[in-house]
Short mmCIF file of C-alpha atoms in Angstrom, two decimals:
data_model
loop_
_atom_site.label_atom_id
_atom_site.label_comp_id
_atom_site.label_asym_id
_atom_site.label_seq_id
_atom_site.Cartn_x
_atom_site.Cartn_y
_atom_site.Cartn_z
CA UNK P 11 -0.07 -0.37 -0.29
CA UNK P 12 0.79 3.89 -0.68
CA UNK P 13 1.09 5.91 2.01
CA UNK P 14 2.95 9.47 2.99
CA UNK P 15 5.88 8.55 5.87
CA UNK P 16 6.98 11.09 8.31
CA UNK P 17 9.79 10.13 10.27
CA UNK P 18 12.43 12.45 11.49
CA UNK P 19 11.10 15.35 10.18
CA UNK P 20 11.47 13.48 6.84
CA UNK P 21 8.36 12.83 4.81
CA UNK P 22 8.66 10.59 1.98
CA UNK P 23 5.85 8.36 -0.08
CA UNK P 24 6.39 4.84 0.58
CA UNK P 25 4.95 2.08 -1.74
CA UNK P 26 5.52 -0.92 0.25
CA UNK P 27 3.72 -0.42 3.40
CA UNK P 28 1.36 -3.13 4.99
CA UNK P 29 -2.24 -3.20 4.53
CA UNK P 30 -4.30 -2.06 7.52
CA UNK P 31 -6.28 -5.01 9.11
CA UNK P 32 -9.42 -3.69 11.01
CA UNK P 33 -9.31 -4.93 14.57
CA UNK P 34 -13.03 -5.79 15.80
CA UNK P 35 -15.37 -2.95 15.89
CA UNK P 36 -13.15 -1.00 12.93
CA UNK P 37 -14.24 -0.43 9.49
CA UNK P 38 -11.56 -0.46 6.51
CA UNK P 39 -11.71 2.71 4.27
CA UNK P 40 -10.42 3.64 0.89
CA UNK P 41 -9.80 7.21 1.15
CA UNK P 42 -10.91 8.94 -2.03
CA UNK P 43 -9.88 12.65 -0.69
CA UNK P 44 -8.13 13.88 2.04
CA UNK P 45 -6.99 17.70 3.08
CA UNK P 46 -3.40 18.75 3.93
CA UNK P 47 -3.83 21.31 7.15
CA UNK P 48 -1.64 23.09 9.50
CA UNK P 49 -1.58 20.10 11.98
CA UNK P 50 0.20 18.02 9.17
CA UNK P 51 2.64 21.14 8.15
CA UNK P 52 3.59 21.61 12.03
CA UNK P 53 4.13 17.86 12.35
CA UNK P 54 6.51 17.77 9.22
CA UNK P 55 8.24 20.56 11.22
CA UNK P 56 8.72 18.42 14.27
CA UNK P 57 5.60 20.04 16.42
CA UNK P 58 4.73 16.43 18.01
CA UNK P 59 7.19 13.33 17.44
CA UNK P 60 4.90 11.74 14.97
CA UNK P 61 6.14 8.66 13.38
CA UNK P 62 4.06 7.40 10.86
CA UNK P 63 1.33 8.08 8.03
CA UNK P 64 0.02 11.66 8.20
CA UNK P 65 -3.51 12.83 7.57
CA UNK P 66 -6.84 13.42 9.47
CA UNK P 67 -9.13 14.87 7.13
CA UNK P 68 -10.59 12.44 4.83
CA UNK P 69 -13.84 11.30 2.84
CA UNK P 70 -13.30 7.68 1.89
CA UNK P 71 -15.64 4.46 0.75
CA UNK P 72 -15.84 1.75 3.32
CA UNK P 73 -14.98 -1.60 1.70
CA UNK P 74 -14.99 -4.05 5.05
CA UNK P 75 -17.31 -2.79 8.08
CA UNK P 76 -20.88 -2.60 9.38
CA UNK P 77 -23.59 -3.79 6.80
CA UNK P 78 -24.95 -0.46 6.56
CA UNK P 79 -21.92 1.47 6.00
CA UNK P 80 -20.04 -1.04 3.16
CA UNK P 81 -19.99 0.71 -0.25
CA UNK P 82 -20.65 4.04 1.54
CA UNK P 83 -18.92 7.27 1.36
CA UNK P 84 -17.72 8.47 4.98
CA UNK P 85 -15.57 10.98 6.89
CA UNK P 86 -14.23 9.94 10.25
CA UNK P 87 -13.83 11.68 13.94
CA UNK P 88 -10.28 11.22 14.34
CA UNK P 89 -10.04 10.21 18.08
CA UNK P 90 -10.41 6.48 18.39
CA UNK P 91 -11.37 5.99 22.24
CA UNK P 92 -11.06 3.26 24.66
CA UNK P 93 -14.78 3.59 26.38
CA UNK P 94 -14.04 2.46 29.72
CA UNK P 95 -11.40 5.47 31.43
CA UNK P 96 -12.40 8.51 33.38
CA UNK P 97 -12.82 10.46 30.52
CA UNK P 98 -14.83 8.09 28.44
CA UNK P 99 -17.16 7.35 31.35
CA UNK P 100 -17.41 11.31 32.03
CA UNK P 101 -18.70 11.86 28.16
CA UNK P 102 -14.99 13.40 27.52
CA UNK P 103 -14.38 10.69 24.77
CA UNK P 104 -11.98 13.47 22.84
CA UNK P 105 -9.62 12.97 25.74
CA UNK P 106 -9.42 9.76 26.67
CA UNK P 107 -6.51 8.83 28.20
CA UNK P 108 -5.91 5.82 26.15
CA UNK P 109 -6.77 6.89 22.43
CA UNK P 110 -5.24 6.98 19.06
CA UNK P 111 -5.39 10.32 17.03
CA UNK P 112 -6.00 9.62 13.54
CA UNK P 113 -2.65 10.62 11.48
CA UNK P 114 -1.55 12.44 14.94
CA UNK P 115 -0.99 9.91 17.57
CA UNK P 116 -0.41 6.33 17.45
CA UNK P 117 -2.57 5.67 14.62
CA UNK P 118 -1.67 6.15 10.38
CA UNK P 119 -3.60 8.46 8.79
CA UNK P 120 -5.92 9.20 5.70
CA UNK P 121 -2.51 10.33 3.05
CA UNK P 122 -2.73 6.49 2.06
CA UNK P 123 -4.69 4.34 -0.18
CA UNK P 124 -6.48 3.29 2.85
CA UNK P 125 -7.39 3.78 6.59
CA UNK P 126 -8.97 1.68 9.46
CA UNK P 127 -11.15 3.56 12.16
CA UNK P 128 -13.62 2.72 14.63
CA UNK P 129 -16.86 1.88 12.82
CA UNK P 130 -18.33 4.35 15.21
CA UNK P 131 -16.28 6.98 14.34
CA UNK P 132 -17.87 6.99 11.24
CA UNK P 133 -20.24 9.22 9.25
CA UNK P 134 -22.15 8.60 5.73
CA UNK P 135 -21.99 12.01 3.45
CA UNK P 136 -25.08 12.99 2.43
CA UNK P 137 -25.91 12.60 -1.39
CA UNK P 138 -26.07 16.24 -1.69
CA UNK P 139 -22.63 16.88 0.11
CA UNK P 140 -19.49 16.99 -2.66
CA UNK P 141 -16.65 14.61 -2.27
CA UNK P 142 -14.38 17.81 -2.33
CA UNK P 143 -16.53 19.81 -0.45
CA UNK P 144 -17.05 16.51 2.68
CA UNK P 145 -13.15 16.63 3.17
CA UNK P 146 -13.89 20.10 4.91
CA UNK P 147 -16.06 18.13 7.66
CA UNK P 148 -12.99 17.80 10.54
CA UNK P 149 -12.29 21.39 10.30
CA UNK P 150 -15.76 22.78 10.01
CA UNK P 151 -16.72 20.23 13.18
CA UNK P 152 -13.68 21.91 15.10
CA UNK P 153 -15.28 25.40 13.90
CA UNK P 154 -18.50 24.12 15.35
CA UNK P 155 -16.95 23.23 18.22
CA UNK P 156 -16.47 26.84 19.76
CA UNK P 157 -20.17 27.46 19.87
CA UNK P 158 -20.77 23.75 21.66
CA UNK P 159 -18.58 25.69 24.63
CA UNK P 160 -19.85 28.91 24.73
CA UNK P 161 -22.84 30.33 24.02
CA UNK P 162 -23.06 33.28 20.95
CA UNK P 163 -25.81 34.99 20.07
CA UNK P 164 -27.33 38.73 18.49
CA UNK P 165 -25.94 40.82 21.19
CA UNK P 166 -22.45 39.51 21.30
CA UNK P 167 -19.20 41.29 19.63
CA UNK P 168 -16.91 38.88 17.98
CA UNK P 169 -13.84 39.07 16.61
CA UNK P 170 -12.03 36.64 14.60
CA UNK P 171 -8.13 37.06 14.08
CA UNK P 172 -6.65 34.77 11.22
CA UNK P 173 -7.80 34.15 7.56
CA UNK P 174 -6.41 30.91 7.40
CA UNK P 175 -8.71 27.92 6.91
CA UNK P 176 -9.89 27.35 10.22
CA UNK P 177 -10.47 31.25 10.84
CA UNK P 178 -12.56 31.42 7.47
CA UNK P 179 -14.57 28.21 8.56
CA UNK P 180 -14.91 29.87 11.99
CA UNK P 181 -16.47 33.12 10.83
CA UNK P 182 -18.73 31.52 8.37
CA UNK P 183 -20.24 29.52 11.22
CA UNK P 184 -20.56 32.58 13.52
CA UNK P 185 -21.94 34.79 11.23
CA UNK P 186 -25.27 32.48 11.20
CA UNK P 187 -25.42 33.26 14.73
CA UNK P 188 -26.11 37.05 14.25
CA UNK P 189 -23.45 38.32 16.15
CA UNK P 190 -21.80 41.34 15.82
CA UNK P 191 -18.94 39.79 13.67
CA UNK P 192 -15.55 41.14 12.85
CA UNK P 193 -13.08 39.20 10.89
CA UNK P 194 -9.01 40.49 10.69
CA UNK P 195 -6.86 38.75 8.37
CA UNK P 196 -3.59 40.12 6.15
CA UNK P 197 -4.90 38.47 2.60
CA UNK P 198 -7.15 40.85 0.56
CA UNK P 199 -8.26 37.55 -1.24
CA UNK P 200 -9.08 35.40 1.42
CA UNK P 201 -11.10 37.84 3.51
CA UNK P 202 -12.70 38.71 -0.28
CA UNK P 203 -13.87 35.34 0.73
CA UNK P 204 -16.06 36.47 3.54
CA UNK P 205 -16.84 39.64 1.86
CA UNK P 206 -18.79 37.84 -0.59
CA UNK P 207 -21.06 36.44 2.38
CA UNK P 208 -21.82 39.75 3.93
CA UNK P 209 -18.98 39.30 6.66
CA UNK P 210 -17.17 42.17 7.82
CA UNK P 211 -13.57 41.75 6.94
CA UNK P 212 -10.49 44.17 8.15
CA UNK P 213 -7.23 43.62 6.51
CA UNK P 214 -4.44 43.89 9.26
CA UNK P 215 -1.57 45.46 7.70
CA UNK P 216 0.78 45.73 10.24
CA UNK P 217 3.68 43.04 10.82
CA UNK P 218 5.46 41.74 13.53
CA UNK P 219 4.89 41.77 17.47
CA UNK P 220 4.39 45.51 17.07
CA UNK P 221 1.18 44.24 15.04
CA UNK P 222 -0.15 44.19 18.44
CA UNK P 223 -0.42 48.07 19.40
CA UNK P 224 -0.62 49.09 15.54
CA UNK P 225 -3.85 46.82 14.91
CA UNK P 226 -6.80 48.31 13.29
CA UNK P 227 -9.03 46.51 15.92
CA UNK P 228 -10.02 48.84 18.94
CA UNK P 229 -8.46 47.74 22.30
CA UNK P 230 -11.18 46.27 24.77
CA UNK P 231 -14.08 46.30 22.45
CA UNK P 232 -15.20 42.88 21.80
CA UNK P 233 -16.70 40.44 24.26
CA UNK P 234 -15.04 37.23 22.31
CA UNK P 235 -12.09 36.73 20.40
CA UNK P 236 -11.06 34.21 18.57
CA UNK P 237 -7.44 33.82 17.63
CA UNK P 238 -6.81 31.54 14.58
CA UNK P 239 -3.28 32.44 13.57
CA UNK P 240 -0.85 30.15 16.27
CA UNK P 241 1.22 33.35 16.51
CA UNK P 242 1.92 35.49 19.37
CA UNK P 243 1.07 38.57 17.56
CA UNK P 244 -2.39 37.26 16.55
CA UNK P 245 -2.61 36.31 20.52
CA UNK P 246 -1.68 39.56 21.12
CA UNK P 247 -4.07 41.33 19.01
CA UNK P 248 -6.68 39.13 20.48
CA UNK P 249 -6.09 39.75 23.82
CA UNK P 250 -5.84 43.20 23.58
CA UNK P 251 -9.53 43.45 21.51
CA UNK P 252 -11.31 42.35 24.74
CA UNK P 253 -13.04 44.18 26.91
CA UNK P 254 -13.20 43.01 31.28
CA UNK P 255 -14.70 39.65 31.67
CA UNK P 256 -14.37 38.63 28.24
CA UNK P 257 -13.88 35.07 26.64
CA UNK P 258 -10.84 34.63 24.76
CA UNK P 259 -10.88 31.18 22.71
CA UNK P 260 -7.74 29.69 21.25
CA UNK P 261 -8.59 27.96 18.12
CA UNK P 262 -4.74 27.05 16.98
CA UNK P 263 -1.72 24.51 17.00
CA UNK P 264 1.06 26.89 18.81
CA UNK P 265 4.48 25.04 17.97
CA UNK P 266 6.57 26.88 20.71
CA UNK P 267 5.68 28.80 24.24
CA UNK P 268 3.85 31.47 24.39
CA UNK P 269 4.35 34.68 26.31
CA UNK P 270 0.98 35.47 28.96
CA UNK P 271 0.13 38.26 30.83
CA UNK P 272 -1.53 36.79 33.48
CA UNK P 273 -1.87 39.72 35.92
CA UNK P 274 -3.96 41.67 32.72
CA UNK P 275 -5.83 38.35 32.40
CA UNK P 276 -6.91 38.04 36.47
CA UNK P 277 -7.73 42.01 36.16
CA UNK P 278 -10.01 41.97 33.69
CA UNK P 279 -11.42 38.72 34.84
CA UNK P 280 -10.84 37.17 31.36
CA UNK P 281 -11.85 33.73 30.49
CA UNK P 282 -9.42 31.74 28.52
CA UNK P 283 -10.88 28.67 26.60
CA UNK P 284 -8.99 26.23 24.03
CA UNK P 285 -10.90 24.33 21.44
CA UNK P 286 -10.23 21.16 19.57
CA UNK P 287 -12.33 18.97 18.04
CA UNK P 288 -16.29 19.04 17.34
CA UNK P 289 -19.24 17.34 16.09
CA UNK P 290 -19.69 16.00 12.65
CA UNK P 291 -23.26 15.70 12.22
CA UNK P 292 -23.96 19.85 11.90
CA UNK P 293 -20.85 20.08 10.25
CA UNK P 294 -22.35 17.78 7.41
CA UNK P 295 -25.72 19.62 7.80
CA UNK P 296 -24.22 22.89 6.77
CA UNK P 297 -22.69 21.52 3.97
CA UNK P 298 -25.42 19.71 2.54
CA UNK P 299 -27.62 22.90 3.22
CA UNK P 300 -25.04 24.96 1.38
CA UNK P 301 -24.69 27.27 4.72
CA UNK P 302 -21.08 27.24 4.88
CA UNK P 303 -19.22 27.39 1.21
CA UNK P 304 -16.05 25.58 1.10
CA UNK P 305 -14.98 24.62 -2.42
CA UNK P 306 -13.86 28.06 -2.82
CA UNK P 307 -10.62 27.52 -0.19
CA UNK P 308 -9.68 24.58 -2.35
CA UNK P 309 -6.35 26.01 -4.02
CA UNK P 310 -4.51 22.24 -5.66
CA UNK P 311 -4.72 18.95 -5.78
CA UNK P 312 -2.64 16.25 -6.68
CA UNK P 313 -2.48 12.59 -7.00
CA UNK P 314 -1.15 10.71 -3.64
CA UNK P 315 2.02 10.00 -6.09
CA UNK P 316 2.62 13.65 -5.94
CA UNK P 317 1.90 13.99 -2.13
CA UNK P 318 5.40 15.56 -1.33
CA UNK P 319 5.21 18.21 -3.55
CA UNK P 320 1.54 18.62 -2.37
CA UNK P 321 3.48 19.18 1.23
CA UNK P 322 5.35 21.73 -0.34
CA UNK P 323 2.53 23.82 -2.67
CA UNK P 324 0.81 23.84 1.44
CA UNK P 325 3.60 25.56 2.47
CA UNK P 326 3.68 28.36 0.46
CA UNK P 327 2.19 31.89 1.63
CA UNK P 328 -1.54 32.67 1.13
CA UNK P 329 -2.41 29.27 0.32
CA UNK P 330 -5.36 28.09 1.67
CA UNK P 331 -6.92 24.23 1.13
CA UNK P 332 -4.15 21.51 -1.04
CA UNK P 333 -6.22 17.89 -1.50
CA UNK P 334 -4.72 14.86 -2.20
CA UNK P 335 -6.61 12.15 -4.30
CA UNK P 336 -5.64 8.78 -3.72
CA UNK P 337 -8.10 7.24 -5.75
CA UNK P 338 -9.75 8.55 -8.92
CA UNK P 339 -13.66 9.67 -7.27
CA UNK P 340 -16.03 12.33 -9.26
CA UNK P 341 -15.90 15.72 -7.35
#
């Protein structure tokens, strides 16, 4: 089997990987499409000592598994859990102490011809959702997790910092709440995707950490700020934008350490909220009804055979989603 293998920060296409064999309760899935995300790029840079096949955003067709799923297009939740640890029993399954995570922790991922996941993790893709669009289910679910954690409504003034893939998805999902929303980013062509949906988008022309003080966003003017850049400068802009007793949502993978003015957090009584994986069912519903647009974010497609070149493309400035296509399948 072919797969994009990461080891010692080196990514290579291997042709002789063993075929995955599903354990009891698992399904074998032929990968149709997979998306490269920032976490994949950070893993290659050494963010976490992972060794194996990368990739966790995917659409596939079930080859072996429950009868009702065989032959169907599916997407999959990435955390494979034990079901009996303290976190699982308490309903915190994505924090299972014994979990493996597709393409991230202890489980080979989606940049391959086939993968295995627990059948309970799989969600059929509605006919109305294209294979390309369905590839965004996992990051769209992550965007929706914010609304699982905090209430957002029309009376809230909300700032999204960052116009990367996740920032654009978060802005679209928050716009559906009717909140007073502003998205801040550096790339006019990306912000234009939000403006086309009548979302207020502001370009940040500052650079470096000095951008925190020179930001076009007025300080202490937002109830909720969502940091999607993974950079100290982005964090500082989000922090400064919050009113007292505001909420700062951290939605990024931080590769390094972050300096934090704890005294300011205490004095202003801010809430800091980490946010990760989210619900797949509402994400698929949003895609099926067209309430969130994702396909304009696709900048390139590569066959799996050219996966290393796809990663190089995904790292170029301004690039949004790059898709890998292990198998031929209509979009």
